[in-house]
mmCIF file of C-alpha atoms in Angstrom:
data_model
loop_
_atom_site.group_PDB
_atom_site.id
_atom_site.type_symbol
_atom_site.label_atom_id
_atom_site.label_comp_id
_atom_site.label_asym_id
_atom_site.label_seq_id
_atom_site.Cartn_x
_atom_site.Cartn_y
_atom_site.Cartn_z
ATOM 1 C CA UNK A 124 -42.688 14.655 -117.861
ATOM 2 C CA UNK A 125 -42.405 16.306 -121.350
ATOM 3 C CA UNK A 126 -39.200 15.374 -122.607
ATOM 4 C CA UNK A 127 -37.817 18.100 -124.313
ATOM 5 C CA UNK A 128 -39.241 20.423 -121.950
ATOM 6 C CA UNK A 129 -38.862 18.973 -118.306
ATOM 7 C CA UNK A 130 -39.752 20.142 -115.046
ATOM 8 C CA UNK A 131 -37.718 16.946 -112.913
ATOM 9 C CA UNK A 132 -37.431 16.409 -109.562
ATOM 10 C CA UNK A 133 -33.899 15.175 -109.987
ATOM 11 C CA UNK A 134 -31.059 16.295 -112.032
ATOM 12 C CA UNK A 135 -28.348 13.181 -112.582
ATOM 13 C CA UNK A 136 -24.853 14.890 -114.117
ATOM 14 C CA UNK A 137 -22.316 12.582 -115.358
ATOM 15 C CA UNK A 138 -18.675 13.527 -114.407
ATOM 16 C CA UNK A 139 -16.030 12.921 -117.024
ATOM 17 C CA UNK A 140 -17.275 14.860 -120.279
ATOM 18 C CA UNK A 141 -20.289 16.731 -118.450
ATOM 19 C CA UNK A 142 -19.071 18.408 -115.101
ATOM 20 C CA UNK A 143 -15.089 18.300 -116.124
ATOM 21 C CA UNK A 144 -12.929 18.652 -119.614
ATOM 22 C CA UNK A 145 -11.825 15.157 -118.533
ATOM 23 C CA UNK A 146 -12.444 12.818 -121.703
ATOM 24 C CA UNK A 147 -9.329 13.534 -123.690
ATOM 25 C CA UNK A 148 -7.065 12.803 -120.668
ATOM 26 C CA UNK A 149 -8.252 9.855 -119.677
ATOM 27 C CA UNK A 150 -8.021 8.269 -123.430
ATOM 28 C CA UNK A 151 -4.289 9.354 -123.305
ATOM 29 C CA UNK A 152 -3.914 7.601 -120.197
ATOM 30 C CA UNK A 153 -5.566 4.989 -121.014
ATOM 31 C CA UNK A 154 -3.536 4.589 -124.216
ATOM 32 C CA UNK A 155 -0.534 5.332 -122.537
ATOM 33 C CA UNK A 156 -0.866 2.377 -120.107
ATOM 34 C CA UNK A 157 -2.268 -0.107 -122.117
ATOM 35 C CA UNK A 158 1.088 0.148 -124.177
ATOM 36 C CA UNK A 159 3.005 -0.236 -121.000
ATOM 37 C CA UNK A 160 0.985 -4.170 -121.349
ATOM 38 C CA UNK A 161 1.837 -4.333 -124.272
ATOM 39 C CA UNK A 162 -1.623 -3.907 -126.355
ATOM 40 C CA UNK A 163 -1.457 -0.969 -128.735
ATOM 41 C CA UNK A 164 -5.030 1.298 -128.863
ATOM 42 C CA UNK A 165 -5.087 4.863 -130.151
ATOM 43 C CA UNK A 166 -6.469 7.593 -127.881
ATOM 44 C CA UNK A 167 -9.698 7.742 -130.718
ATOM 45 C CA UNK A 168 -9.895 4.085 -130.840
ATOM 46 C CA UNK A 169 -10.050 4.894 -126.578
ATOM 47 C CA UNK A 170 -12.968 7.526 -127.370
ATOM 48 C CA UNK A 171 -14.632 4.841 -129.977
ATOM 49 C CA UNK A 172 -14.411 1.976 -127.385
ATOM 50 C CA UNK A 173 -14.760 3.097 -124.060
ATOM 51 C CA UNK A 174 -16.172 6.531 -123.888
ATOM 52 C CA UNK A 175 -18.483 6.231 -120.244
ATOM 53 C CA UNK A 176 -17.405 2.881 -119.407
ATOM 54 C CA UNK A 177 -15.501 1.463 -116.539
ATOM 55 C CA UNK A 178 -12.301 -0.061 -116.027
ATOM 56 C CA UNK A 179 -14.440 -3.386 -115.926
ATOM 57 C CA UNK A 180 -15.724 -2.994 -119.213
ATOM 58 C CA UNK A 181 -11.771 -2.339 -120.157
ATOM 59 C CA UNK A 182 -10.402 -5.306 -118.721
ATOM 60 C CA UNK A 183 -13.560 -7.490 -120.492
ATOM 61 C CA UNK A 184 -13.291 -6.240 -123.926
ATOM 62 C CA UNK A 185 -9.492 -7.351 -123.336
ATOM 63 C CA UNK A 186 -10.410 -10.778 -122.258
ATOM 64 C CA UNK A 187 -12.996 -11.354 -124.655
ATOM 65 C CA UNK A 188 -10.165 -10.893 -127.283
ATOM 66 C CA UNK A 189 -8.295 -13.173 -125.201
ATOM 67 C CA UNK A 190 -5.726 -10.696 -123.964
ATOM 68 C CA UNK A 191 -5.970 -10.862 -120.281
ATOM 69 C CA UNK A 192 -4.828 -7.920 -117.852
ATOM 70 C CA UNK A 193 -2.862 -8.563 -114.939
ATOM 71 C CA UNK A 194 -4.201 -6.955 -111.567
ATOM 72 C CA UNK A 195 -1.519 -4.773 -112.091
ATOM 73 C CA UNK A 196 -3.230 -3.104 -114.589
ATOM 74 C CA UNK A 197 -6.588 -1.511 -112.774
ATOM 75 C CA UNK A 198 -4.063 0.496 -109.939
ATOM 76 C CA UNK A 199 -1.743 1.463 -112.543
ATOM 77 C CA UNK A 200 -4.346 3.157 -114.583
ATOM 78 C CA UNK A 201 -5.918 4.869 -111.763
ATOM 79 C CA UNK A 202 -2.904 6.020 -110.703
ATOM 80 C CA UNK A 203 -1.793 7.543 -114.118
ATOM 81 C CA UNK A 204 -5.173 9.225 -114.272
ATOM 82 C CA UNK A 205 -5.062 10.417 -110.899
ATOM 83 C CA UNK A 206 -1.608 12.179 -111.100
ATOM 84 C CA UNK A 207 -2.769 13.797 -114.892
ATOM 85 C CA UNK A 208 -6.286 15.231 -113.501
ATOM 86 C CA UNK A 209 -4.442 16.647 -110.319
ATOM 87 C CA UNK A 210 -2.153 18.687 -112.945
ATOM 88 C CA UNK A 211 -4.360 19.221 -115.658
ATOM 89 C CA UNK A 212 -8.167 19.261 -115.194
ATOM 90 C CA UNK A 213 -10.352 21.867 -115.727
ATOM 91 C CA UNK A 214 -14.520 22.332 -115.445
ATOM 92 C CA UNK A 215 -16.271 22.498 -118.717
ATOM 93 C CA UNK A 216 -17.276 26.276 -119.056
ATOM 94 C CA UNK A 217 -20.187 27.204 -117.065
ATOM 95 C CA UNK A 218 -21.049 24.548 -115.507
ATOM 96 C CA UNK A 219 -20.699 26.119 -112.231
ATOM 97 C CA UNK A 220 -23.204 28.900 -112.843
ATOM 98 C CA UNK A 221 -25.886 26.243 -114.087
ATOM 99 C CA UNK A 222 -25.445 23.873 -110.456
ATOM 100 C CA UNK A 223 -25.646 27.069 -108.910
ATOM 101 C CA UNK A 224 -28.092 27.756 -109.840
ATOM 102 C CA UNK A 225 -30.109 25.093 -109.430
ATOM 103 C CA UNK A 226 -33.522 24.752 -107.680
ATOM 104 C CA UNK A 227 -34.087 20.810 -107.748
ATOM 105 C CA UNK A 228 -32.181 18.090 -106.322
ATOM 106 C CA UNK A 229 -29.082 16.913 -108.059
ATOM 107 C CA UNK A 230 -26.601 14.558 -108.246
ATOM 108 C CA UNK A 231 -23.327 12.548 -109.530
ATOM 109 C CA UNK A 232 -23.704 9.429 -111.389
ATOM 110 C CA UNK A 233 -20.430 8.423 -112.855
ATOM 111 C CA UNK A 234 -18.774 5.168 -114.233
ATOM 112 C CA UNK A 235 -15.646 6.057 -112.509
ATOM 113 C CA UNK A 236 -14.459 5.175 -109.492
ATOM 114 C CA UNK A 237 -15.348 7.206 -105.865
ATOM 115 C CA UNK A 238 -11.500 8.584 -105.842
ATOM 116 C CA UNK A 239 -11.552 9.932 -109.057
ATOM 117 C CA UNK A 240 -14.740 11.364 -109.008
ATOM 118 C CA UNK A 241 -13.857 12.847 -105.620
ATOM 119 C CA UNK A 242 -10.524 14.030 -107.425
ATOM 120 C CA UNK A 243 -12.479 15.600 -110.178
ATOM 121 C CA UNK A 244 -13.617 17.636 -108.286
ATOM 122 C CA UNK A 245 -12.169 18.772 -105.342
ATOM 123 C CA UNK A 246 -9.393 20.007 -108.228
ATOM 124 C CA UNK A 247 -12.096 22.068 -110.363
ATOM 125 C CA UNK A 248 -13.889 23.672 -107.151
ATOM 126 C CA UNK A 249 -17.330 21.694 -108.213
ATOM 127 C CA UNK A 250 -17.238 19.147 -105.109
ATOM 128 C CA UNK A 251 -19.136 21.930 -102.248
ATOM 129 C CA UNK A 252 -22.388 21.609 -104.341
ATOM 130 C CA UNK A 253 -22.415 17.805 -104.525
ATOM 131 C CA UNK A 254 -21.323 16.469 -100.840
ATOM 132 C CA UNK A 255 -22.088 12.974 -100.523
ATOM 133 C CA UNK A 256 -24.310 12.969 -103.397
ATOM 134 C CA UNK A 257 -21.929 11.076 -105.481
ATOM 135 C CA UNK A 258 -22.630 7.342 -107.064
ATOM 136 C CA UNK A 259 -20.349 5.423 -108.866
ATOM 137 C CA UNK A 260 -20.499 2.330 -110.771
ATOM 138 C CA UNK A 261 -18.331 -0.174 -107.669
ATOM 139 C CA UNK A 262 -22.284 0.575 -106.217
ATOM 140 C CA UNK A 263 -23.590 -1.534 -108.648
ATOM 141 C CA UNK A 264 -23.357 -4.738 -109.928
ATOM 142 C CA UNK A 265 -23.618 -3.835 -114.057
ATOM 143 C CA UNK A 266 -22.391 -0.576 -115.309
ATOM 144 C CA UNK A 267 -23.602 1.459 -118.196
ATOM 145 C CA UNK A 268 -24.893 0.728 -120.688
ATOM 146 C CA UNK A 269 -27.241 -0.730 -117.717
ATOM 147 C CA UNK A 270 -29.548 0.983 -116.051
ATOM 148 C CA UNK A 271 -28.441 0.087 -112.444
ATOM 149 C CA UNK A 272 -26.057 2.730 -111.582
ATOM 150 C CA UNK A 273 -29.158 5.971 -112.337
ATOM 151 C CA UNK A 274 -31.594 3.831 -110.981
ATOM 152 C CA UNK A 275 -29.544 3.161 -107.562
ATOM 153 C CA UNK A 276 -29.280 6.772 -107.571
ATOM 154 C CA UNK A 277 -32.415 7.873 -108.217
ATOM 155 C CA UNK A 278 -33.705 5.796 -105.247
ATOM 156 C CA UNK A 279 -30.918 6.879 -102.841
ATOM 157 C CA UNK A 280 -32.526 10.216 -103.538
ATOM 158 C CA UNK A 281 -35.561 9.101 -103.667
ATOM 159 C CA UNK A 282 -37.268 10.257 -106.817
ATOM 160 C CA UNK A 283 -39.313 8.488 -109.319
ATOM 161 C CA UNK A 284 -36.954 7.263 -112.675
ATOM 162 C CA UNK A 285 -39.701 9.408 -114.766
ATOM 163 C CA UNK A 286 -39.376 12.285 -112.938
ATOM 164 C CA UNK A 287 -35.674 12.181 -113.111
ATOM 165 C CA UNK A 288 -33.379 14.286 -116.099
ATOM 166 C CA UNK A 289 -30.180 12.802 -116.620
ATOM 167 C CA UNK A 290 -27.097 14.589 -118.023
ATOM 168 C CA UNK A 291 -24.741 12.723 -120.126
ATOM 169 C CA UNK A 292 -21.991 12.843 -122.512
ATOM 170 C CA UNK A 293 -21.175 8.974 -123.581
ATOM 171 C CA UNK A 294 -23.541 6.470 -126.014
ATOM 172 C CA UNK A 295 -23.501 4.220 -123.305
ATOM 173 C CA UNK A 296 -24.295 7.045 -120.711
ATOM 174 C CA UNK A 297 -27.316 7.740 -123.014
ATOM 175 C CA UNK A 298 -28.558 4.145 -123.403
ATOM 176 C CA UNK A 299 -28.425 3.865 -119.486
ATOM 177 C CA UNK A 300 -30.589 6.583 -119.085
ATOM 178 C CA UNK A 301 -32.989 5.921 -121.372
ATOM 179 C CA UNK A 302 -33.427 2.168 -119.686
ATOM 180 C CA UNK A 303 -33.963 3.622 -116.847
ATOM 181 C CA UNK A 304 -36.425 5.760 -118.031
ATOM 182 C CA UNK A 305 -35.644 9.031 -117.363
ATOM 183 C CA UNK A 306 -34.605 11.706 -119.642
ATOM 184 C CA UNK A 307 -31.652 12.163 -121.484
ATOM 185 C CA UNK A 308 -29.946 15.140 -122.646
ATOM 186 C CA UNK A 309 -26.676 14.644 -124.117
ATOM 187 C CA UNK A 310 -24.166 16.913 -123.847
ATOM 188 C CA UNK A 311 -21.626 18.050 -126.764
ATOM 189 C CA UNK A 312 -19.194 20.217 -125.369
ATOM 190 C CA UNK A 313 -16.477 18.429 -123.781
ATOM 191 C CA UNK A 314 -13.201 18.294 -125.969
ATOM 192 C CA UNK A 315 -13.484 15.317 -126.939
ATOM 193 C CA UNK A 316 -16.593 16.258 -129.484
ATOM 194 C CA UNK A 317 -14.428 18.949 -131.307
ATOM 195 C CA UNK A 318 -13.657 16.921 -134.431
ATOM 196 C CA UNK A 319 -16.850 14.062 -133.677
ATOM 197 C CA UNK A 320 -20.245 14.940 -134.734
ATOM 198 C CA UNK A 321 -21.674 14.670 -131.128
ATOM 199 C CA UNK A 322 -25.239 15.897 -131.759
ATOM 200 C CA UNK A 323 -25.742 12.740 -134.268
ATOM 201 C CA UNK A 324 -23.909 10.329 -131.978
ATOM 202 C CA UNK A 325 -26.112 11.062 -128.871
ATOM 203 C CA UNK A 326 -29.268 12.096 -130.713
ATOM 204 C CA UNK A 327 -28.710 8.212 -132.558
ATOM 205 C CA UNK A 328 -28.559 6.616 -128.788
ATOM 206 C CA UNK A 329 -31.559 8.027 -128.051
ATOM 207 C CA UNK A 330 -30.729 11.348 -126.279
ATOM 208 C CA UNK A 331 -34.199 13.472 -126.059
ATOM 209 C CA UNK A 332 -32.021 16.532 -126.935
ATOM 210 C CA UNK A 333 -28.621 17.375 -127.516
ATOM 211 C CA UNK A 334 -26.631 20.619 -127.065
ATOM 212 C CA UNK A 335 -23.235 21.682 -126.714
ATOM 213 C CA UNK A 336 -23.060 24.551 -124.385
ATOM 214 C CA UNK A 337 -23.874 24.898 -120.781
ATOM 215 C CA UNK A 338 -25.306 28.657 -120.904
ATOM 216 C CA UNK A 339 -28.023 26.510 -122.971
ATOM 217 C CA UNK A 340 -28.556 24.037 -120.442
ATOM 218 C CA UNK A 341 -32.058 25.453 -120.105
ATOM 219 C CA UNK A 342 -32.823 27.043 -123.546
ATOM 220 C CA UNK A 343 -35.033 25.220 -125.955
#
């Protein structure tokens, strides 16, 4: 499959950053709860960090510093996150009129959990064209940066890796793709890119192109 022109017989979209505005909010929360633990961390130093990774990958950078979370911590977070998409989500602009548009096979892979992807988006209207095509990283046993979660999806639909185009917004989404095998397009145009040089970032983890507007998603 030519990678910066593809013809796949899968589409894998990310959630947070790709289908929904959502990468802002959850730093914030994110933030906001760590300080109720007591560990300070800036909503960039969230974005630096932990941009496409999973409450896992929180709680072991944590105890790798040797600053252990409670089990308090994973339910609290969710449920802070929860209660700010449900009042302040939003789709990132025209995304609906590319999956609508859509002739192949697609799909969610996200590092979030099945409730909050589910959240996502029943709130922005999205959920109708996905069903139970949704795969999230509790299916797997590593989480991106690993390969496991796009791989487990693309053989739940049951498509070749190297036929597969994957659509993501994080480093570590990127680097997952790209061990899988499949190509990568990173997307830009999520909030959190407006003061970050996105198209270096992604293009730097290997993204086969980059672009940061959804009425491009097909223009070369």
């Amino acid at each position: 499959m030519d990678q910066s022109r593809p013809n796949p017989d899968l589409i894998i979209f990310d959630c947070d950053g790709v289908l929904v505005d959502s990468e802002l909010l959850s730093c914030r929360c994110l933030s906001e709860v760590l300080a109720e633990f007591g560990l300070v961390l800036s909503e960039e130093q969230a974005l630096e960090l932990f941009l496409g990774r999973s409450t896992k990958a929180v709680e072991q950078h944590y105890r790798d510093l040797g600053h252990s979370l409670t089990d308090a911590f994973p339910p609290r977070l969710k449920s802070r996150v929860l209660e700010t998409f449900a009042a302040s989500l939003a789709p990132i602009p025209g995304v609906e009129a590319v999956i609508s548009g859509l002739t192949v096979p697609f799909c969610v892979a996200s590092s979030s959990d099945l409730d909050r992807v589910s959240l996502s988006l029943d709130v922005t209207g999205l959920r109708p064209y996905f069903g139970d095509r949704i795969y999230t990283a509790q299916m797997v046993r590593h989480g991106k940066p690993a390969p496991d979660l796009f791989l487990h999806a693309a053989e739940s639909m049951r498509t070749s890796p190297s036929r597969t185009l994957v659509i993501e917004d994080s480093v570590s989404g990127v680097q997952a793709g790209k061990a899988a095998g499949m190509t990568v397009w990173g997307f830009v145009g999520g909030g959190h890119y407006r003061s970050r040089d996105g198209h270096a970032i992604l293009s730097t983890a290997g993204a086969d192109r980059v672009f940061a507007h959804m009425s491009d998603f097909w223009e070369m």
